[in-house]
Coordinates of C-alpha atoms and ligand atoms in Angstrom, one line a residue:
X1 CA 5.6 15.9 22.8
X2 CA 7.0 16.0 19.1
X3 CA 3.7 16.6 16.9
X4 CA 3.2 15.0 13.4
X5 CA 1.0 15.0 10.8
X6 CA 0.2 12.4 8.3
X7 CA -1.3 13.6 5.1
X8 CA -2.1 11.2 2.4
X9 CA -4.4 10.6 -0.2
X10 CA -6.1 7.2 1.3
X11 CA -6.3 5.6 4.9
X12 CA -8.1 2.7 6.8
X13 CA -10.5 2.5 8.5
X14 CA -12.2 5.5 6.0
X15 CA -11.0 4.8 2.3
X16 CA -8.9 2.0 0.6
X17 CA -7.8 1.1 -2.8
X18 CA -4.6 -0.7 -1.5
X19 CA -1.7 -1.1 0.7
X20 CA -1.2 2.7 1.0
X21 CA -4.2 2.8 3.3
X22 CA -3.1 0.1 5.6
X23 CA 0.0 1.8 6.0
X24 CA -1.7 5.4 6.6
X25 CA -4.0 3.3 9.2
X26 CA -1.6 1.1 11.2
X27 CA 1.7 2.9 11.0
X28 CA 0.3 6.0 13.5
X29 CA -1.3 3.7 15.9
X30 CA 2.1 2.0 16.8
X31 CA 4.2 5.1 17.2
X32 CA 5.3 5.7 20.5
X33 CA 2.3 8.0 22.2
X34 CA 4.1 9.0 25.1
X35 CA 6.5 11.4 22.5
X36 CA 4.7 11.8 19.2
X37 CA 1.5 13.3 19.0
X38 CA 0.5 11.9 15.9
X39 CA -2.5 13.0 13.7
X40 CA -3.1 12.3 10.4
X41 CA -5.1 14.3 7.7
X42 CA -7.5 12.6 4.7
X43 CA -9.6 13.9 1.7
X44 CA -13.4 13.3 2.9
X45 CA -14.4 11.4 0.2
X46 CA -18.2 11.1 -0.9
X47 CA -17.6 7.7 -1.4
X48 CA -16.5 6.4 1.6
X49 CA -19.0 4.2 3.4
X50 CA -21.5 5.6 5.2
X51 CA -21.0 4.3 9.1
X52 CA -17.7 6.0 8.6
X53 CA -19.3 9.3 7.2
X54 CA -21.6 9.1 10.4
X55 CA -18.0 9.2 12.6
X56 CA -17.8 13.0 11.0
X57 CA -17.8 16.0 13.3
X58 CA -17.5 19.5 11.4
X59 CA -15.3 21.6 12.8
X60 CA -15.2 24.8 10.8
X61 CA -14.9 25.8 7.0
X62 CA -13.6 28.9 4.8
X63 CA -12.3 30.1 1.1
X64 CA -9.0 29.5 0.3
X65 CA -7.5 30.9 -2.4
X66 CA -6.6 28.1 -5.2
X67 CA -6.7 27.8 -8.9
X68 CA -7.9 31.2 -9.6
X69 CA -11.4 31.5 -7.3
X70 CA -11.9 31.2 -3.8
X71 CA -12.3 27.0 -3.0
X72 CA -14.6 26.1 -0.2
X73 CA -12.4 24.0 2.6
X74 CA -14.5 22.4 5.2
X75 CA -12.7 20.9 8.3
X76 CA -14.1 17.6 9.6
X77 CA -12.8 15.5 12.5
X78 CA -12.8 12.0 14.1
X79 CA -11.3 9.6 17.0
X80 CA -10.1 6.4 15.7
X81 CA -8.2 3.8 18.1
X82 CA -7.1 7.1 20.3
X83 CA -5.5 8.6 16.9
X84 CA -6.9 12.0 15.9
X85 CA -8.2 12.1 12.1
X86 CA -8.8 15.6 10.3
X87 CA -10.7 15.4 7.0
X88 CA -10.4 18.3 4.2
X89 CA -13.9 18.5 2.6
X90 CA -15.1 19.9 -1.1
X91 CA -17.5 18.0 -2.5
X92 CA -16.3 19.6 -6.8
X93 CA -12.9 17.3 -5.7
X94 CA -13.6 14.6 -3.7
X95 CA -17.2 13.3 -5.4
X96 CA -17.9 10.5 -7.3
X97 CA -17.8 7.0 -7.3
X98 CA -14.1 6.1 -6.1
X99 CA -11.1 7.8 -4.5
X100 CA -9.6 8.5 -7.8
X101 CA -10.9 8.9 -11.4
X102 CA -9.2 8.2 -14.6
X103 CA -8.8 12.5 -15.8
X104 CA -5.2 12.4 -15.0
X105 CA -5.3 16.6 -14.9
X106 CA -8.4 16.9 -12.5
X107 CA -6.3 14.2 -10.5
X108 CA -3.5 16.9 -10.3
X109 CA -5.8 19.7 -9.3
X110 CA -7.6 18.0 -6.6
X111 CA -4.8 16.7 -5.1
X112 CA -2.8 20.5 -5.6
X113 CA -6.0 21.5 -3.7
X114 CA -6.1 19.0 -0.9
X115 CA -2.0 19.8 -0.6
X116 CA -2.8 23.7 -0.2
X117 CA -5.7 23.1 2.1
X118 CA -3.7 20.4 4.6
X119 CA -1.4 23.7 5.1
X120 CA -3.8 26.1 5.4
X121 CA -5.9 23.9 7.9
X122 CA -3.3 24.2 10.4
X123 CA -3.2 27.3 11.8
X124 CA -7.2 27.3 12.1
X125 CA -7.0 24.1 14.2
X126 CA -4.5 25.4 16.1
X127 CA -2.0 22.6 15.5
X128 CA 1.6 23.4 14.7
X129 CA 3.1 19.6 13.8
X130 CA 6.9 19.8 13.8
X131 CA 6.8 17.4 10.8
X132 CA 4.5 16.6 8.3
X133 CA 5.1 13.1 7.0
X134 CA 3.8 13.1 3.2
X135 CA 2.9 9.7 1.0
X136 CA 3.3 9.5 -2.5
X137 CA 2.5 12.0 -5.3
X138 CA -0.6 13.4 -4.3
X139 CA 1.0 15.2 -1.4
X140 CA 3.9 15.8 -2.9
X141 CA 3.1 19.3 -3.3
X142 CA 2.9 19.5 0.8
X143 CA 6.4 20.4 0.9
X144 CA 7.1 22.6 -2.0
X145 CA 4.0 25.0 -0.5
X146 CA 5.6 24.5 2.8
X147 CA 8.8 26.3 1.3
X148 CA 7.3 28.2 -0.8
X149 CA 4.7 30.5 0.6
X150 CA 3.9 29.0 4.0
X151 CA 7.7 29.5 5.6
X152 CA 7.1 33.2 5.4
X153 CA 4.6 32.8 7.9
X154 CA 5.6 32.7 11.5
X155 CA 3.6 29.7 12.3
X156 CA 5.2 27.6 9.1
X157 CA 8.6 28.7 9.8
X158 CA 10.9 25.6 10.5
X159 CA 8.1 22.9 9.7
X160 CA 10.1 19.7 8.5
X161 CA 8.9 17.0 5.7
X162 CA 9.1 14.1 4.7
X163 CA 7.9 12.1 1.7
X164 CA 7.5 8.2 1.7
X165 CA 7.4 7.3 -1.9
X166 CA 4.7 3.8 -1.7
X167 CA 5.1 3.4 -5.6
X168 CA 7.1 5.4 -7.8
X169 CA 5.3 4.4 -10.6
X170 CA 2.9 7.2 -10.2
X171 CA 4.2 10.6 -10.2
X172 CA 1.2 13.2 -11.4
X173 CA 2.5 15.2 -14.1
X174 CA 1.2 17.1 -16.6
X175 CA 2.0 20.5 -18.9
X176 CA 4.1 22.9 -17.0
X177 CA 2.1 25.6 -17.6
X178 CA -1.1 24.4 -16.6
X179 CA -0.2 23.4 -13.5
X180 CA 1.9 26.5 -12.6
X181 CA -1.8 28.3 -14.0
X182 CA -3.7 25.9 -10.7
X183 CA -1.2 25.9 -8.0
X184 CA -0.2 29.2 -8.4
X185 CA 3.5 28.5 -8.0
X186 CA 5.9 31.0 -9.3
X187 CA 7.6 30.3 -12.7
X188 CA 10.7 29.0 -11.2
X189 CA 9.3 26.2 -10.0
X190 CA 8.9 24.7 -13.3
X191 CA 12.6 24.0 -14.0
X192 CA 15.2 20.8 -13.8
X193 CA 16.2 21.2 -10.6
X194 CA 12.4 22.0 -9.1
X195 CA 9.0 20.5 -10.3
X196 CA 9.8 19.8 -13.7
X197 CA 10.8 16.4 -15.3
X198 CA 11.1 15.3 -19.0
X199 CA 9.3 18.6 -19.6
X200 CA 6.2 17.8 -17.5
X201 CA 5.8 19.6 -13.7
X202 CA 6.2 16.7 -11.9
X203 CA 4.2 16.6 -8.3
X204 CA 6.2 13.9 -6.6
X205 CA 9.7 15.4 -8.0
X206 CA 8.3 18.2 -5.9
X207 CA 7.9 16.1 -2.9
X208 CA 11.3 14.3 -3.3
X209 CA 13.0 17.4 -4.0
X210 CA 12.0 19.7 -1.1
X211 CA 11.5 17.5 1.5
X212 CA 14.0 17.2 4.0
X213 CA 13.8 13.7 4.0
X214 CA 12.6 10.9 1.4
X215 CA 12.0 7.7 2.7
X216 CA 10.3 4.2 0.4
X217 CA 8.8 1.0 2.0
X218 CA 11.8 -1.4 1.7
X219 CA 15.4 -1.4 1.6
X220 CA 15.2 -3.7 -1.5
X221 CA 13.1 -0.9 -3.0
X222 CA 15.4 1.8 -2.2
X223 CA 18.2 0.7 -3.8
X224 CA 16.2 -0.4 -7.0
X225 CA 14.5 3.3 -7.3
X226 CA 18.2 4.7 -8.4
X227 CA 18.3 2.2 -11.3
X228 CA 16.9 3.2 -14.5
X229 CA 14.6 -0.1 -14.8
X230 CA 13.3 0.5 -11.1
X231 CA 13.3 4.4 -11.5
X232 CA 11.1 5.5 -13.7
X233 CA 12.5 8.7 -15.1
X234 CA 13.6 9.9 -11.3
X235 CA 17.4 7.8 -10.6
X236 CA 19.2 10.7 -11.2
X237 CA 17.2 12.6 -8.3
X238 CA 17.6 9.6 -5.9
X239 CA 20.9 8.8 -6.5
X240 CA 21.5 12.7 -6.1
X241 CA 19.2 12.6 -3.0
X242 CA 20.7 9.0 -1.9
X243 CA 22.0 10.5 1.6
X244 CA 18.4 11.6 2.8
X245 CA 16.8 8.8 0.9
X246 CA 16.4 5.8 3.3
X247 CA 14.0 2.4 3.3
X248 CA 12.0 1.4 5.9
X249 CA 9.9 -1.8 5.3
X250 CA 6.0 -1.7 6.5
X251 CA 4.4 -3.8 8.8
X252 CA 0.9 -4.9 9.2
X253 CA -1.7 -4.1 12.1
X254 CA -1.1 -7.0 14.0
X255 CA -4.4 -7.2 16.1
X256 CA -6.8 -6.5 12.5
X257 CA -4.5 -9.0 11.2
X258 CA -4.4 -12.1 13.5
X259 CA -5.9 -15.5 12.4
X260 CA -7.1 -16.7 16.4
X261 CA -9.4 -13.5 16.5
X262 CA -10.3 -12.9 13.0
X263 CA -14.1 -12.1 13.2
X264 CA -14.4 -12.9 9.2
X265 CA -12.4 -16.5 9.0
X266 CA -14.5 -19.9 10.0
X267 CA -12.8 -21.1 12.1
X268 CA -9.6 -19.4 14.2
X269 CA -6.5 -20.9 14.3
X270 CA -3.0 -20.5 15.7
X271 CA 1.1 -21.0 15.6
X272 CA 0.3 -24.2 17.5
X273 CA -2.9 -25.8 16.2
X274 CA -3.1 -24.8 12.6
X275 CA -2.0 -28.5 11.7
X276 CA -5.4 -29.4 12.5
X277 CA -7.5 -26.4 12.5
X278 CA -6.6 -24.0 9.5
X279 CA -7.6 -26.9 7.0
X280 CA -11.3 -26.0 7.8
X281 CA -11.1 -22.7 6.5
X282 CA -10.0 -24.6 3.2
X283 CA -13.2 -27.0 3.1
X284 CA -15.4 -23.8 4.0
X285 CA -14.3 -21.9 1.4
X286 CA -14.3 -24.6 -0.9
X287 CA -17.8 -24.6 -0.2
X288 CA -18.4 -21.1 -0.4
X289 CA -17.0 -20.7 -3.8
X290 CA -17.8 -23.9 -5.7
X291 CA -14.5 -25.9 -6.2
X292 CA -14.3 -28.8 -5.9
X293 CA -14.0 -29.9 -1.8
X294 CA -11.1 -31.5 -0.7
X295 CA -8.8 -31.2 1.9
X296 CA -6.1 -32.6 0.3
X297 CA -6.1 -29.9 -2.8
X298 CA -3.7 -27.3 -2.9
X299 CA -5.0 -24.1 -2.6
X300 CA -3.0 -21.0 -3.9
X301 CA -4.6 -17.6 -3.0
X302 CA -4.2 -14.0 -4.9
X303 CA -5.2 -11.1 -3.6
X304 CA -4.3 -7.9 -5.4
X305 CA -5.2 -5.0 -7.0
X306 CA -4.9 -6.7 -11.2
X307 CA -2.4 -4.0 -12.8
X308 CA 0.7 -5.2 -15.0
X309 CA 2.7 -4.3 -11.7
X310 CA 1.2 -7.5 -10.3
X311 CA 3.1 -9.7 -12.5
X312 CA -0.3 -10.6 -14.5
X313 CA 1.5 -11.1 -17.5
X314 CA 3.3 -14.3 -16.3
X315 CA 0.3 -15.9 -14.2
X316 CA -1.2 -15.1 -18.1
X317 CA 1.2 -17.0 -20.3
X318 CA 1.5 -20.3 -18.5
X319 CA -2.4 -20.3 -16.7
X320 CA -3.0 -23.1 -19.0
X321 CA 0.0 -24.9 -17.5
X322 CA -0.9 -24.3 -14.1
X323 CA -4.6 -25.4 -14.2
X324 CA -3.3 -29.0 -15.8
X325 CA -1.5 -29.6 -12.4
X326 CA -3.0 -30.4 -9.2
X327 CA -4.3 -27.3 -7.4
X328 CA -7.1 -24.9 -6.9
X329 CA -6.6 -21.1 -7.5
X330 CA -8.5 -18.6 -5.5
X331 CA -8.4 -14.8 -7.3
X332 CA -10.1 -11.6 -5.5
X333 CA -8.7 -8.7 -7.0
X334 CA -9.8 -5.7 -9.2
X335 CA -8.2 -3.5 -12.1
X336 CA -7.3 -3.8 -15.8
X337 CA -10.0 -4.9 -18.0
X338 CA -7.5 -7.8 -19.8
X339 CA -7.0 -9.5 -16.2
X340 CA -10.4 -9.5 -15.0
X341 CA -11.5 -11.4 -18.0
X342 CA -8.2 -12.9 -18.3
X343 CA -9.7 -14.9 -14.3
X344 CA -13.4 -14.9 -15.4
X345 CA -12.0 -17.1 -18.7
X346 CA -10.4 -19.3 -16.8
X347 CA -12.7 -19.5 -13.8
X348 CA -15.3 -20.8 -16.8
X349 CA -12.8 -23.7 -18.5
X350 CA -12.0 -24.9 -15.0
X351 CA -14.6 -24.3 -12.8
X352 CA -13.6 -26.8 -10.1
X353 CA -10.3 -25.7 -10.1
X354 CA -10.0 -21.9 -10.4
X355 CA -12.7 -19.1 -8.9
X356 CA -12.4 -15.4 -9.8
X357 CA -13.3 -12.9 -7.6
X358 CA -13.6 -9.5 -9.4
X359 CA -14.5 -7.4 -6.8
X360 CA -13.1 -5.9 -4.0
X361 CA -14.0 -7.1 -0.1
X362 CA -12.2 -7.1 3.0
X363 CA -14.1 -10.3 4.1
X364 CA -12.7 -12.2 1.1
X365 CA -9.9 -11.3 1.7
X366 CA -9.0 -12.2 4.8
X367 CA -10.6 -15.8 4.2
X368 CA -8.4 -16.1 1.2
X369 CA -5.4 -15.0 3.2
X370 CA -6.6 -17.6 6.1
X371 CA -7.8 -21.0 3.9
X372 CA -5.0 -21.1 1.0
X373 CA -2.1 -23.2 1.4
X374 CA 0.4 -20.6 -0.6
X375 CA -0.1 -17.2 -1.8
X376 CA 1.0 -15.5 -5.3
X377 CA 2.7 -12.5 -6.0
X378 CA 5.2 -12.4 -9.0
X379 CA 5.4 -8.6 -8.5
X380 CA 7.3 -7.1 -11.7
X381 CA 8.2 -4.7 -9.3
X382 CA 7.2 -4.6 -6.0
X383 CA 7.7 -1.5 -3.2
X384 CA 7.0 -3.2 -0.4
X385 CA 4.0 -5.8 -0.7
X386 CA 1.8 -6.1 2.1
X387 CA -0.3 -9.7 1.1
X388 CA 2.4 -11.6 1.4
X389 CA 3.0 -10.2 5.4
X390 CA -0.9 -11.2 5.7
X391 CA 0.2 -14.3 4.4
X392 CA 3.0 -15.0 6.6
X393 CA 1.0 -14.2 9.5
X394 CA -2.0 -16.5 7.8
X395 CA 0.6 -19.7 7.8
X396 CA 0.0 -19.4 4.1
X397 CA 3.4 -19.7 2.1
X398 CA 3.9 -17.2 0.0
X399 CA 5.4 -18.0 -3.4
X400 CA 6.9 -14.4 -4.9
X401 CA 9.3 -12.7 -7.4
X402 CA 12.1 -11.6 -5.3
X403 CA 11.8 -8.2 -6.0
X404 CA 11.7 -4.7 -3.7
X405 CA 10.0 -5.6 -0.4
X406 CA 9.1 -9.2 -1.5
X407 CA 12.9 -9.9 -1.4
X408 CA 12.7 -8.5 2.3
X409 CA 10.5 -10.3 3.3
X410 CA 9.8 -13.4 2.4
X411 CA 13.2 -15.5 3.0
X412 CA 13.5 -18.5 0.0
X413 CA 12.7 -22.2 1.2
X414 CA 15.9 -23.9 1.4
X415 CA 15.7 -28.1 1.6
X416 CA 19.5 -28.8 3.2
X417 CA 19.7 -25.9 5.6
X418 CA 16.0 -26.1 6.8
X419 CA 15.1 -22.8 6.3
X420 CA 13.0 -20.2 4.6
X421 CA 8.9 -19.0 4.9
X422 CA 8.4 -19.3 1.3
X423 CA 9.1 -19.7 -2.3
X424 CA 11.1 -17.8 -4.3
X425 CA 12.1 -16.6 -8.1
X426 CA 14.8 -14.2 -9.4
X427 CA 14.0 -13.3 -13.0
X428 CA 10.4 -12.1 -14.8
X429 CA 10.1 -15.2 -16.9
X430 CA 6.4 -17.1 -16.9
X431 CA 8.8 -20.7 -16.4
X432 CA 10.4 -19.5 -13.6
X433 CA 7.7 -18.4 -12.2
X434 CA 6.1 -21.7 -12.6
X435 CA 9.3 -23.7 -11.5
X436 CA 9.1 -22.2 -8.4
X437 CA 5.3 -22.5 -8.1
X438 CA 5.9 -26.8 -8.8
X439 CA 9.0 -26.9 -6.2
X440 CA 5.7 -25.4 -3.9
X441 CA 3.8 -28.5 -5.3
X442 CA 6.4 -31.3 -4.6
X443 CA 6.8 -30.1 -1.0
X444 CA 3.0 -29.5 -0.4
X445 CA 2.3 -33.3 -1.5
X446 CA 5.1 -35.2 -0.7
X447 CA 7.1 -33.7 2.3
X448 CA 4.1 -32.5 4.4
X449 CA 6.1 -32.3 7.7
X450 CA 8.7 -30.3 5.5
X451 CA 5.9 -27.5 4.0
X452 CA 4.5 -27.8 8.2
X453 CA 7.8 -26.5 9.0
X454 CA 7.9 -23.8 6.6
X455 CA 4.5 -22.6 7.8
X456 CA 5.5 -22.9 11.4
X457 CA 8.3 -20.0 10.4
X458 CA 6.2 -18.1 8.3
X459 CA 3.8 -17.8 11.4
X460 CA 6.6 -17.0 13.4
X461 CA 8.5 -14.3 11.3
X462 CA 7.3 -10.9 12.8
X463 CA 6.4 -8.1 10.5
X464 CA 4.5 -6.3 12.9
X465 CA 5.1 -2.4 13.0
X466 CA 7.4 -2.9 16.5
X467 CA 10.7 -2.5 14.4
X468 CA 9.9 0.0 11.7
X469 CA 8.0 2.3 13.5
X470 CA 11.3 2.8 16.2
X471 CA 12.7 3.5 12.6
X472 CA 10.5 6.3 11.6
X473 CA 10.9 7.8 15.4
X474 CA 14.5 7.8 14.6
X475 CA 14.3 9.6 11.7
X476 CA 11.4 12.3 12.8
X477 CA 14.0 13.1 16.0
X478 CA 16.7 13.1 13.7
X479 CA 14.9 15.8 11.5
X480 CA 13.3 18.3 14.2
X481 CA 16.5 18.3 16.1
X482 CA 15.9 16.8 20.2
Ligands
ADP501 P1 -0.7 -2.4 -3.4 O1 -0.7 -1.3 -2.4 O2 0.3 -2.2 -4.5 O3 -2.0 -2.6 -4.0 P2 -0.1 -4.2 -1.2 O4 0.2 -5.6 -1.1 O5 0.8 -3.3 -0.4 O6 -0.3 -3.8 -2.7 O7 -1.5 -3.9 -0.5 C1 -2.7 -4.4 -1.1 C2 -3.8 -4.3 0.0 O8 -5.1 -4.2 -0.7 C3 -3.9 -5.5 0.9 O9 -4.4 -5.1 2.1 C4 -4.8 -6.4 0.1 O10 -5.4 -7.4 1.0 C5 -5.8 -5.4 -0.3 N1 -6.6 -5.7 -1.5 C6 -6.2 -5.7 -2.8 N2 -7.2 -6.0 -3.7 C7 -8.3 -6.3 -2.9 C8 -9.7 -6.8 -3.1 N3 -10.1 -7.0 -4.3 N4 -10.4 -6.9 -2.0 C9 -10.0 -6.7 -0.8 N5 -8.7 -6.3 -0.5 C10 -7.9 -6.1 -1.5
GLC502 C1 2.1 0.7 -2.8 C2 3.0 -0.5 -3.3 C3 3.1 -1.6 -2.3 C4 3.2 -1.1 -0.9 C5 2.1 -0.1 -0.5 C6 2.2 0.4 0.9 O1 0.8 0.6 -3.2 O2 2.6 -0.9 -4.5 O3 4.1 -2.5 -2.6 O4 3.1 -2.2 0.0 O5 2.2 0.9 -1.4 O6 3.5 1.0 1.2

C-alpha cells in the first residue's frame, strides 16, 4: 500500500473558496484504494461551518518550534466518504471570518506555520506517506522543510513531493529577510536559484523548485505557464523545470455533481429526457429570482469567484450590448468591489432580464448550473476551470475563452462537421467575446435540434476523475520507485 498525503490550504466537504477545494475533495476519493492509502491534511479553520466542526475528533497537541516561540499545534481528525482527514489547529492563524485575509505577510506566516506543522504532525500520528502531494503556494514550503531539516531525520528520509500549481497567479512573497526571520530557513535559501524571486522569497518558487515533481491542472495550462504572458515572473523556472513539470486536467465528483440525483435542482433530469424536463428548472428559477418567466428565454448562467481573472472586464465593456438582445443572465459569484456593483447596476436597469447574486451558495449554484441554457467564462487566463465541467455535465453549453483548461475542455461548436459541446473565442477582445456569445443566440433560437445536439454531447463528454486520477497514480509510482 503506497501512502500519500494531500496537504492544501482548502478542501470540500470542510472549507471552500473555489475550485481548489473541489479538487482537494474529489481527486482522493477516486484514487485507486486497493494501492494508495490516501489521506489528506487541512488547516481547521474557525470558520468552517459548524456541522462540520462537530465531525472533529482531537487527537493530540504540542509546541513546535516556529517563528521565534513555541506555537501550539493541535491534531484533529475525521472520516469522510472512507478518506481519512487530519486537521492542524491554532486558533492565532486560522481565526476569523474566512479562510484567508487580505494581510498578505500574516498570509505567509500562517501558511509557513501550517507547512512546518503538516511535517511535524507525521511522526506523532504515526504515518510515514511515501509522498506528499502539495497544492499551490501555501504549501509550497512543504517541500523545501522536507529537504531542509526534516531529511536528517530517519523517519523523513526519502519522502518524495509534489506540487500542483492550481493558479500561478498567487505565489506568497514578501521581504527576504522577514520571512527567512519566521521560517527559520537558513540564509541560503534566500537566493536565485532557492526561494527567492525578483528579490522577494518566493513560497511557491520554493515548492516548484524542490519538489521532485511539479504538476498544473491542464495541459493547455502547462504549456502557457513557460510564456511570459501566462508566467508571471516564474517561465524561466518552468521552462528549466519543463521535464518534471507535467499537466493533468481535473475532473469533477461525478455522484455530488449529477443532474438525475441532485438533491438542490427542481426537478432532475437526464442524457435522455432533458428535452422535456431540464426546461422546468428554467421556469423555477425564473420564479425564484424575478425575471421575467418564459420558457423560450435564453438563459446564460455565471458562476464564479468576480476577480479580473474571470474575464470581468469584457462581460463589463459590452453588458449594455448584451442586455439589448434577447436573453436573461443569471450571476452568483463573489470578489472585487467593481464587479459586484458592476451586476447589482445592471441587475437594477434590467431587472427582468439580468439577476445578480453576490453571495456565495452551493444551492445556487447548482440550480444555476442545472436551469441555464449556456454558461460564461471568458477566463483571461484560465488553469483549468471547473464550472464549465459542471456545465457540461448540467447540458448547459458553455460559451468560453479558449484559454488553459477551457481550451481542454470545452471542444468549439462546429456547424458542417456536427461537432463540438460549446462555444468558443480565441483572443481577449469584449466583441469577440460577444460574437461568439450571438453565434450561441442564432443556434439557441433558430436551429433548436442543432443546440439539442450540442447539449446531447456536452452531457456525454466525461470529465469525471476516471482518467486523470490513473494519471496521478502514474506519476506517484513513477516518483517512489515500485
Ligand atoms: P476558481 O477555482 O478559479 O475559482 P473553478 O472554476 O475551478 O474556478 O472553480 C470554482 C468553484 O467555486 C466551482 O465549484 C464553482 O461552482 C464555485 N463557486 C464560485 N463562486 C461561487 C459562489 N458565489 N457560490 C457558490 N459556488 C461558487
Ligand atoms: C484554481 C484555478 C482554476 C482551477 C482550480 C482547481 O483556482 O483558477 O482554473 O480549476 O484552481 O484546480
Amino acid at each position: 500500500m503506497k501512502k500519500i498525503l494531500f496537504a492544501a490550504s482548502e478542501g470540500v466537504p470542510f472549507i471552500k473558496t473555489g475550485g481548489l477545494a473541489d479538487v482537494v475533495g474529489s481527486l482522493p476519493k477516486c484514487i485507486d484504494k486497493e494501492y494508495y492509502d490516501v489521506r489528506v491534511i487541512l488547516p481547521k479553520y474557525t470558520c468552517m461551518r459548524q456541522e462540520m466542526k462537530d465531525k472533529l475528533e482531537y487527537v493530540t497537541h504540542f509546541y513546535m518550534d516556529f517563528n521565534w516561540t513555541d506555537a501550539y499545534v493541535g491534531i484533529l481528525k475525521a472520516e469522510v466518504d472512507g478518506i481519512q482527514y487530519y486537521f492542524i489547529d491554532n486558533e492565532g492563524y486560522f481565526g476569523g471570518f474566512k479562510p484567508y485575509g487580505d494581510n498578505a505577510l500574516f498570509e505567509i506566516e500562517k501558511y509557513a506555520f501550517f507547512s512546518k506543522a503538516v511535517l511535524s504532525v507525521l511522526p506523532i500520528l504515526d504515518f510515514r506517506p511515501e509522498l506528499i502531494h502539495c497544492h499551490d503556494w501555501q504549501t509550497g514550503l512543504v517541500p523545501v522543510y522536507l529537504k531542509e531539516r526534516f531529511q536528517g531525520n530517519d523517519f523523513f528520509r526519502g519522502i518524495k513531493s509534489v506540487i500542483t500549481i492550481h493558479n500561478l497567479k498567487f505565489q506568497g512573497k514578501w521581504d527576504p529577510k522577514v520571512v527567512q526571520n519566521i521560517t527559520g530557513l537558513p540564509q541560503y535559501y534566500f537566493t536565485p536559484d532557492k526561494l527567492e524571486a525578483y528579490k522577494d522569497a518566493n513560497l511557491l518558487k520554493g515548492g516548484i523548485v524542490f519538489a521532485d515533481a511539479v504538476t498544473t491542472v491542464s495541459d493547455t495550462y502547462a504549456e502557457e505557464i513557460k510564456t511570459p504572458f501566462y508566467g508571471e515572473g516564474l517561465e524561466g523556472l518552468l521552462n528549466a523545470r519543463s521535464r518534471d513539470l507535467r499537466g493533468i486536467v481535473n475532473g469533477i465528483d461525478y455522484e455530488e455533481f449529477n443532474p438525475e440525483t441532485d438533491k438542490y435542482i427542481v426537478k432532475p433530469y437526464n442524457a435522455v429526457n432533458f428535452r422535456k424536463e431540464k426546461v422546468k428548472n428554467k421556469r423555477a428559477l425564473q420564479e425564484e429570482l424575478g425575471l421575467t418567466v418564459d420558457d423560450r428565454k435564453m438563459m446564460i448562467g455565471v458562476v464564479s469567484r468576480l476577480t479580473d481573472q474571470k474575464g470581468f472586464d469584457l462581460i463589463a465593456y459590452v453588458m449594455d450590448e448584451l442586455c439589448r438582445d434577447d436573453i436573461q443572465l443569471v450571476v452568483l459569484g463573489t470578489g472585487e468591489e467593481r464587479y459586484e456593483n458592476m451586476f447589482r447596476h445592471f441587475d437594477w436597469k434590467y431587472s427582468d432580464k439580468v439577476s445578480a447574486n453576490i453571495f456565495y451558495s452551493e444551492e445556487l449554484s447548482h440550480k444555476i448550473y442545472a436551469s441555464c441554457d449556456a454558461f460564461l467564462m471568458p477566463s483571461l487566463f484560465e488553469p483549468c476551470g471547473l464550472s464549465q465541467l459542471m456545465s457540461l455535465r448540467y447540458g448547459t453549453v458553455p460559451i468560453v475563452r479558449e484559454t488553459g483548461g477551457l481550451k481542454d475542455t470545452v471542444e468549439p461548436y462546429n456547424e458542417y462537421e456536427s461537432r463540438g459541446t460549446g462555444f468558443g473565442f480565441a483572443n481577449y477582445n469584449a466583441h469577440e467575446m460577444l460574437a461568439a456569445i450571438r453565434y450561441a443566440e442564432q443556434i439557441y433560437y433558430d436551429k433548436k435540434r442543432e443546440w439539442n445536439k450540442i447539449v446531447d454531447r456536452a452531457m456525454a463528454a466525461d470529465f469525471s476523475w476516471e482518467v486523470s486520477a490513473k494519471k496521478y497514480q502514474e506519476m506517484y509510482d513513477w516518483l517512489i520507485g515500485y
